[in-house]
Short mmCIF file of C-alpha atoms and ligand atoms in Angstrom, two decimals:
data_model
loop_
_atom_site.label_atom_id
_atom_site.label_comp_id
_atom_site.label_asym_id
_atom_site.label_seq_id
_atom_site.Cartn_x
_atom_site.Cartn_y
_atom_site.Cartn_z
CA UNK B 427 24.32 -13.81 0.08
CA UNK B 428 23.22 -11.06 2.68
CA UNK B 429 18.99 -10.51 2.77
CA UNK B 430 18.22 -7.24 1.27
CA UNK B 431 17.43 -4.83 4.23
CA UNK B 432 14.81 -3.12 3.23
CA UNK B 433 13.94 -1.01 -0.84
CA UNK B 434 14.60 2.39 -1.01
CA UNK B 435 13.17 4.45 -3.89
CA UNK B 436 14.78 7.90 -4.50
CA UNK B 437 12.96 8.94 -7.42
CA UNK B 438 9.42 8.20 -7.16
CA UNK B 439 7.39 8.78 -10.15
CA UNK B 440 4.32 7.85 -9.18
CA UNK B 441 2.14 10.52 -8.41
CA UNK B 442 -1.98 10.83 -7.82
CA UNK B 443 -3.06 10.33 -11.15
CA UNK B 444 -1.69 7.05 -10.77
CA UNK B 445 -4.35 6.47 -8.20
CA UNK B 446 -7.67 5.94 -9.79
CA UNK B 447 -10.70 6.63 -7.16
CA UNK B 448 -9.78 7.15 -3.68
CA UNK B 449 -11.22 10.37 -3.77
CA UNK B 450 -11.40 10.89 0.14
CA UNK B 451 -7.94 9.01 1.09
CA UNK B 452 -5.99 11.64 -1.42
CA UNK B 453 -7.41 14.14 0.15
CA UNK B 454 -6.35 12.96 3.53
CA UNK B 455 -3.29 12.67 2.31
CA UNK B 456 -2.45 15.18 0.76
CA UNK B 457 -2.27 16.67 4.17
CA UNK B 458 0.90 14.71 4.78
CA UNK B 459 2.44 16.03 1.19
CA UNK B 460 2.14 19.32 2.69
CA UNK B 461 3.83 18.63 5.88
CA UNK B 462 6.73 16.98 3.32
CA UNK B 463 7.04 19.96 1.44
CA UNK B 464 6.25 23.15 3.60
CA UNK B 465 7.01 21.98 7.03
CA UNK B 466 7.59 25.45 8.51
CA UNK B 467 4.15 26.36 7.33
CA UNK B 468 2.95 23.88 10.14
CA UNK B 469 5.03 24.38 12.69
CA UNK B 470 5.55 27.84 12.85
CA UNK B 471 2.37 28.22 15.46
CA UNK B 472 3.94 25.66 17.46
CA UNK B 473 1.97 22.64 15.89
CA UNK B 474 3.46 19.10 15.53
CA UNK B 475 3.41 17.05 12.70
CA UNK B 476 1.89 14.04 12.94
CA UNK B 477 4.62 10.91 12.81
CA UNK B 478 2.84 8.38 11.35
CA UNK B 479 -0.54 7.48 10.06
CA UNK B 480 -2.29 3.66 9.07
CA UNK B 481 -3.87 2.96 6.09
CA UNK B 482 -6.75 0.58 6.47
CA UNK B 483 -8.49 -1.42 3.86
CA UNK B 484 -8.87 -4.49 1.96
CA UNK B 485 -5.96 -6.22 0.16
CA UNK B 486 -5.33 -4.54 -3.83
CA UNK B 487 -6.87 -1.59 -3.02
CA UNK B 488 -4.25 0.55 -3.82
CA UNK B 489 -2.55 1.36 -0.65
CA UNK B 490 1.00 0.74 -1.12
CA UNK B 491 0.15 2.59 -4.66
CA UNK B 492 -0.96 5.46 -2.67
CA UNK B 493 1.56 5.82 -0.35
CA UNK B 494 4.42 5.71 -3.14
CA UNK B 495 2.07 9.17 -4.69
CA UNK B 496 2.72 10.58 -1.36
CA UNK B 497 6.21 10.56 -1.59
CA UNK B 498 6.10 11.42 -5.75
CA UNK B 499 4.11 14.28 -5.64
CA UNK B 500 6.31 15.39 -1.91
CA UNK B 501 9.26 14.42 -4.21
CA UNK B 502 10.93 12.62 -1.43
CA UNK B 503 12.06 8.95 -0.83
CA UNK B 504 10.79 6.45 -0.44
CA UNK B 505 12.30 3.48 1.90
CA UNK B 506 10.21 0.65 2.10
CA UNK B 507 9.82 -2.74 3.92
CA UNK B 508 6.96 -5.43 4.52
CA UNK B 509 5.70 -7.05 7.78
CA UNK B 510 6.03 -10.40 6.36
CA UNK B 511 9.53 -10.03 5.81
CA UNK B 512 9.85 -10.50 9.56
CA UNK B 513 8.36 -13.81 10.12
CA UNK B 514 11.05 -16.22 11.00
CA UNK B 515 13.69 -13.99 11.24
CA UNK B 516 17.13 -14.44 13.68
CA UNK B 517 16.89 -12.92 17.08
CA UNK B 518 17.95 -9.54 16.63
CA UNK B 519 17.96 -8.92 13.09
CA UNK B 520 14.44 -7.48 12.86
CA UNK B 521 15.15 -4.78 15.06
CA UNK B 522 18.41 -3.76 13.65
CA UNK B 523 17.12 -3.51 10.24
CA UNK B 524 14.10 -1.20 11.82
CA UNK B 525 17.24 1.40 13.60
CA UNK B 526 18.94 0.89 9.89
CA UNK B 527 15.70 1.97 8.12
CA UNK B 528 14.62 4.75 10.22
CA UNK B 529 18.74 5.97 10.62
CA UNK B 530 18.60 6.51 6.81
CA UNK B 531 15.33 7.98 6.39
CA UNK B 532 16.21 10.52 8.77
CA UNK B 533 19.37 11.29 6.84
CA UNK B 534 17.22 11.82 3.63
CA UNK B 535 14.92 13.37 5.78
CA UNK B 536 12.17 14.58 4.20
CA UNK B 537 11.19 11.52 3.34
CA UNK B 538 8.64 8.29 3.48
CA UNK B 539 8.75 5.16 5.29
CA UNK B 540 6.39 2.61 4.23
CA UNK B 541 5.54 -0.40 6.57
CA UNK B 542 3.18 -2.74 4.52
CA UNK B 543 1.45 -5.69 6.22
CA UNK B 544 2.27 -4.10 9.50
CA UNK B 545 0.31 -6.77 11.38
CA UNK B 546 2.82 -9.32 10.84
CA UNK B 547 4.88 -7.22 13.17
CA UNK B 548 2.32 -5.20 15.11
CA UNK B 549 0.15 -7.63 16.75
CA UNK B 550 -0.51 -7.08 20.22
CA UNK B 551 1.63 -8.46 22.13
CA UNK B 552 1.75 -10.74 24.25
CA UNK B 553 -0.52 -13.21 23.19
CA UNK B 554 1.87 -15.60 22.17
CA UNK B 555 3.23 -16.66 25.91
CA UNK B 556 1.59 -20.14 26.79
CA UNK B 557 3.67 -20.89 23.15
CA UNK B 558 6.74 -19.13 24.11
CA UNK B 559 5.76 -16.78 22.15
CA UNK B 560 7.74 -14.75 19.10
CA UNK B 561 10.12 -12.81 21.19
CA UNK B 562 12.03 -11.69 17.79
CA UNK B 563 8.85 -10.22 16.62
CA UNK B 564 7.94 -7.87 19.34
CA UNK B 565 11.65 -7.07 19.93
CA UNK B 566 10.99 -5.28 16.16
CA UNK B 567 7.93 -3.72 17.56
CA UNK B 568 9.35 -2.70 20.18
CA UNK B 569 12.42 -1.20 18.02
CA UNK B 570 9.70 0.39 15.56
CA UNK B 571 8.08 2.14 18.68
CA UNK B 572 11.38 3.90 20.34
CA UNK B 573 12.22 4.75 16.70
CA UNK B 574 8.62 6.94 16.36
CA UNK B 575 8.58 8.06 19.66
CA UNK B 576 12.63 9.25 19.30
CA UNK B 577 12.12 11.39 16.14
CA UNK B 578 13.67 14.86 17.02
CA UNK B 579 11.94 17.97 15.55
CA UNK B 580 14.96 18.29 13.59
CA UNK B 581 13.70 15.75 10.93
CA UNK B 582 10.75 15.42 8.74
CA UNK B 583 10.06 11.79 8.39
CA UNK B 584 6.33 10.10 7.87
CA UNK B 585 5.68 6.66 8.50
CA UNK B 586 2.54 5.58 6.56
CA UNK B 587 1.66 1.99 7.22
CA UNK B 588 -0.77 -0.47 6.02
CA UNK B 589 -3.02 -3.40 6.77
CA UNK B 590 -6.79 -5.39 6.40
CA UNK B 591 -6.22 -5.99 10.01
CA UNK B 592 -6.26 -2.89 11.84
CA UNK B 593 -8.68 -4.94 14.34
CA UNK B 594 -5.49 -6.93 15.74
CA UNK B 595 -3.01 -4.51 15.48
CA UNK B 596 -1.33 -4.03 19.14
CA UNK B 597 -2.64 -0.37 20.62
CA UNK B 598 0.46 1.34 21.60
CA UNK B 599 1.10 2.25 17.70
CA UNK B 600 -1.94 4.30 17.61
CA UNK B 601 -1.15 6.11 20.29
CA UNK B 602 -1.09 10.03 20.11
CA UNK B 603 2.68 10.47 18.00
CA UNK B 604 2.56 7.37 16.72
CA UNK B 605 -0.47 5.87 13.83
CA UNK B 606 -2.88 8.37 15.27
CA UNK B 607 -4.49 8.78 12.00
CA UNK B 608 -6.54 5.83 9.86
CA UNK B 609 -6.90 6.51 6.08
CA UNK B 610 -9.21 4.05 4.96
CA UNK B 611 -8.70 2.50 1.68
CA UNK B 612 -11.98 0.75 0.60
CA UNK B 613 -13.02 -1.35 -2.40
CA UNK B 614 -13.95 0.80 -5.10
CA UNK B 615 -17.71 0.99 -6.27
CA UNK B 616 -18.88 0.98 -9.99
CA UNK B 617 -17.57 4.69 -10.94
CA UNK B 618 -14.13 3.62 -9.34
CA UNK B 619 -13.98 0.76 -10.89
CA UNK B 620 -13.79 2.68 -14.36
CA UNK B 621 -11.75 4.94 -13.20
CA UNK B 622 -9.05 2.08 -12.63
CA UNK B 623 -9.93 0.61 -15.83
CA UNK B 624 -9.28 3.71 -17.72
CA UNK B 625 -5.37 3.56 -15.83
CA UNK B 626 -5.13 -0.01 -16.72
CA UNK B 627 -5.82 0.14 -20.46
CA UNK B 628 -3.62 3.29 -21.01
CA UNK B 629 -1.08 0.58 -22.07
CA UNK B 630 -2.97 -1.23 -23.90
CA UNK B 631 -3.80 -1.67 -28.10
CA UNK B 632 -7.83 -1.62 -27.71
CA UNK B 633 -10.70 -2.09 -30.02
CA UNK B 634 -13.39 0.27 -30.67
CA UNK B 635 -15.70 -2.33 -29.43
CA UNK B 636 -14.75 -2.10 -25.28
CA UNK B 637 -17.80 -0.99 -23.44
CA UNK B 638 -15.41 0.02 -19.74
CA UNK B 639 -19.34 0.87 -18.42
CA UNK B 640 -20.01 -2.75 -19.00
CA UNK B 641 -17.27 -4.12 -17.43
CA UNK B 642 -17.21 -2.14 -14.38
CA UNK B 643 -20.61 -3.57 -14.25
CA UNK B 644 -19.56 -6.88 -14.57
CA UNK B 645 -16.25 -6.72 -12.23
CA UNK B 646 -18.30 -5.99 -8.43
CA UNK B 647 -16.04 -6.58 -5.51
CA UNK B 648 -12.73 -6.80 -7.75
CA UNK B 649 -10.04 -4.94 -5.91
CA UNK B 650 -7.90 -1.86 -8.43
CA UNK B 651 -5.21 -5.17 -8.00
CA UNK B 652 -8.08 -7.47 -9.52
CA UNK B 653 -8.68 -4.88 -12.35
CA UNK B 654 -5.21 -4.44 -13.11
CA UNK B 655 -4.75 -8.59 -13.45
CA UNK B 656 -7.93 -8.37 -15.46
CA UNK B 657 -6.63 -5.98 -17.88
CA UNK B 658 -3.35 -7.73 -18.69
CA UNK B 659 -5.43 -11.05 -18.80
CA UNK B 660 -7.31 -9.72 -21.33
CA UNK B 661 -4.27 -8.90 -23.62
CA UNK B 662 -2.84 -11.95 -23.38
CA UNK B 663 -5.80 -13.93 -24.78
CA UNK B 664 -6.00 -11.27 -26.84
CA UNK B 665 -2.67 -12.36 -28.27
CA UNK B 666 -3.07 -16.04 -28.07
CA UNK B 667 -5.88 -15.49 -30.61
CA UNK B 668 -2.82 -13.55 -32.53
CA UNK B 669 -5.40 -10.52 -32.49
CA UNK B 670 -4.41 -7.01 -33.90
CA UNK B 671 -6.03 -5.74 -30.73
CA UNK B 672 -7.73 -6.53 -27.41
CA UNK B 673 -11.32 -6.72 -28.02
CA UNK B 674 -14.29 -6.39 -25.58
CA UNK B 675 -14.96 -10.31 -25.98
CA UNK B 676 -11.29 -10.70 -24.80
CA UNK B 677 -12.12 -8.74 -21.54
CA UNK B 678 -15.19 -11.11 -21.00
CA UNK B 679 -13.50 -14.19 -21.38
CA UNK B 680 -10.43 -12.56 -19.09
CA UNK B 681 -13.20 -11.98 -16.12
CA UNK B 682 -14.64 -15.44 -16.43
CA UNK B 683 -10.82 -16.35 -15.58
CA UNK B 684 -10.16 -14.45 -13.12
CA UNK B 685 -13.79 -15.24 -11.55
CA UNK B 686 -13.19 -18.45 -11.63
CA UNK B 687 -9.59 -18.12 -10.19
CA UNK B 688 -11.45 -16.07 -7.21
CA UNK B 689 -14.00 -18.82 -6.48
CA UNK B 690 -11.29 -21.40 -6.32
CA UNK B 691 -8.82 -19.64 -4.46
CA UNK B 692 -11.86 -19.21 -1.68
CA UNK B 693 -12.97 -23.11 -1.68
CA UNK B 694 -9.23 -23.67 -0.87
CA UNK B 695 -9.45 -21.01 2.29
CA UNK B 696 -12.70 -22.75 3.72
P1 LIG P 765 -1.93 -5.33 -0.41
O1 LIG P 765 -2.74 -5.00 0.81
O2 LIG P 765 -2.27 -6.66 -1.04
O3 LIG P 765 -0.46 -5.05 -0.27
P2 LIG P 765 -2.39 -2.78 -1.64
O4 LIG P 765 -3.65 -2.21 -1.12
O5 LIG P 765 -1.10 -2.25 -1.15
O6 LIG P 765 -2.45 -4.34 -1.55
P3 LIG P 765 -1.35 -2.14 -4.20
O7 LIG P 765 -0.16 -3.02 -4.04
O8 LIG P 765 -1.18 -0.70 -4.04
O9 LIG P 765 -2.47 -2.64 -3.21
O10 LIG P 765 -2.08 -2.43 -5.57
C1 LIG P 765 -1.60 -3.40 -6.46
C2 LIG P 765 -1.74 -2.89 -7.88
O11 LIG P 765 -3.11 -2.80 -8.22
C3 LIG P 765 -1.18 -1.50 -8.08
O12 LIG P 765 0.19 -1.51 -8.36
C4 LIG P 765 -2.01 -1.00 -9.26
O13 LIG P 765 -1.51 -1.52 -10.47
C5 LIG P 765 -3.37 -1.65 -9.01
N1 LIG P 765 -4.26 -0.76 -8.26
C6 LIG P 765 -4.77 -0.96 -7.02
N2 LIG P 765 -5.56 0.05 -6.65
C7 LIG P 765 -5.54 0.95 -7.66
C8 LIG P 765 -6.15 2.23 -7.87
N3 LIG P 765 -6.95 2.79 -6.95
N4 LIG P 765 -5.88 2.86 -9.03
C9 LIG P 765 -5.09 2.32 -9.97
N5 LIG P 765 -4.49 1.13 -9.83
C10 LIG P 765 -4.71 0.44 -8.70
#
């Protein structure tokens, strides 16, 4: 069977209040909602708008989740694709799906192209040579980087991108037309942190007895992804002790989990 090319989401319904926190980055982008909606507005004094722009922060943090509001509260689509996806790929194929992406974004123009884990494509190239380096990945960056710079004014397409890495990331995408703009995306502190739990309950059959104060107390350094894990954690042992509903006790034991699943995972990496 023939790899899937790349998702494309026509009707987005996420939208910011999806997006717990993140005060700062929604208001950065909703910058780029405008542009979606009332180009005109911004170009009619001869302005540009801009291309592309990265977002920048730890992994979980909410950035593909933000970049899917963009395009719900634009109402545009929303074509996707992840860095990773072009590891190992056949010589040629990673570029050709980049001309196929960007071909029908511009024919839904406006609309959203999301890059995640752009690193895995965007490294700076050329480090790779005394290996013989991965030819088939900078042929895509390449491909990504005439698609940016070959826009025409005639469509309204923005190419958000994300990463933890922006550090390796090759410099000719930030170039002026290209990422020029960094959103960053950053773990969120103790108010945050409720503010995701309050999202991640909303599904949820809760007792009076959860204290969300306490947990965002007890959950420093977990990621909105983290918080989200914790909260369906919590209803399944919830359920395995055939409960009538998830109990504060039940979001205790489901951070002593996922702790513990944290602390492993990092003896593994080191
Ligand atoms: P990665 O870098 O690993 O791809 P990411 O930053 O793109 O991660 P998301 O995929 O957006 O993170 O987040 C994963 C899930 O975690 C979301 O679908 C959502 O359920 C939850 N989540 C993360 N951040 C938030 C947030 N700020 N508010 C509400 N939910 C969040």
């Amino acid at each position: 069977s023939k790899a899937k090319l790349f998702d494309k989401d026509q009707k987005v319904k996420t939208s910011f209040k999806d997006v717990a926190g993140l005060e700062g980055a929604k208001e950065e982008v909703q910058e780029i909602v405008d542009f979606l909606k009332s180009p005109e507005k911004y170009t009619s004094l001869g302005g540009k708008i801009p291309k592309g722009a990265l977002l920048v922060g730890p992994p979980g943090t909410g950035k593909t989740l933000l970049a899917k509001a963009v395009a719900g509260e634009a109402g545009v689509p929303f074509f996707s694709l992840s860095g990773s996806d072009f590891v190992e790929m056949f010589v040629g194929v990673g570029a050709s799906r980049v001309r196929d992406l960007f071909k029908q974004a511009a024919q839904k123009s406006p609309s959203i192209i999301f890059i995640d884990e752009i690193d895995a494509i965007g490294r700076a190239r050329g480090k790779n040579s005394m290996t013989g380096g991965n030819d088939e990945r900078e042929n895509t960056l390449n491909q990504l980087l005439t698609e940016m710079d070959g826009f025409g004014t005639d469509v309204n397409v923005i190419v958000l991108a994300a990463t933890n890495r922006a550090d390796v990331l090759d410099k000719a995408l930030m170039r002026a037309g290209r990422f020029d703009r960094q959103i960053y995306v950053d773990l969120p502190d103790l108010n945050e942190r409720k503010e995701i739990f309050e999202v991640h309950i909303k599904p949820l059959k809760l007792d009076k007895d959860v204290d969300l104060e306490f947990l965002a107390q007890q959950t420093p350094g977990f990621s909105g992804a983290d918080i989200a894990n914790l909260c369906n954690e919590a209803a399944l042992i919830a359920a395995r002790n055939s409960k009538k509903a998830v109990g504060h006790q039940d979001f205790l034991d489901a951070v002593d989990r996922i702790v513990g699943g944290l602390e492993k995972k990092n003896k593994i990496i080191t």
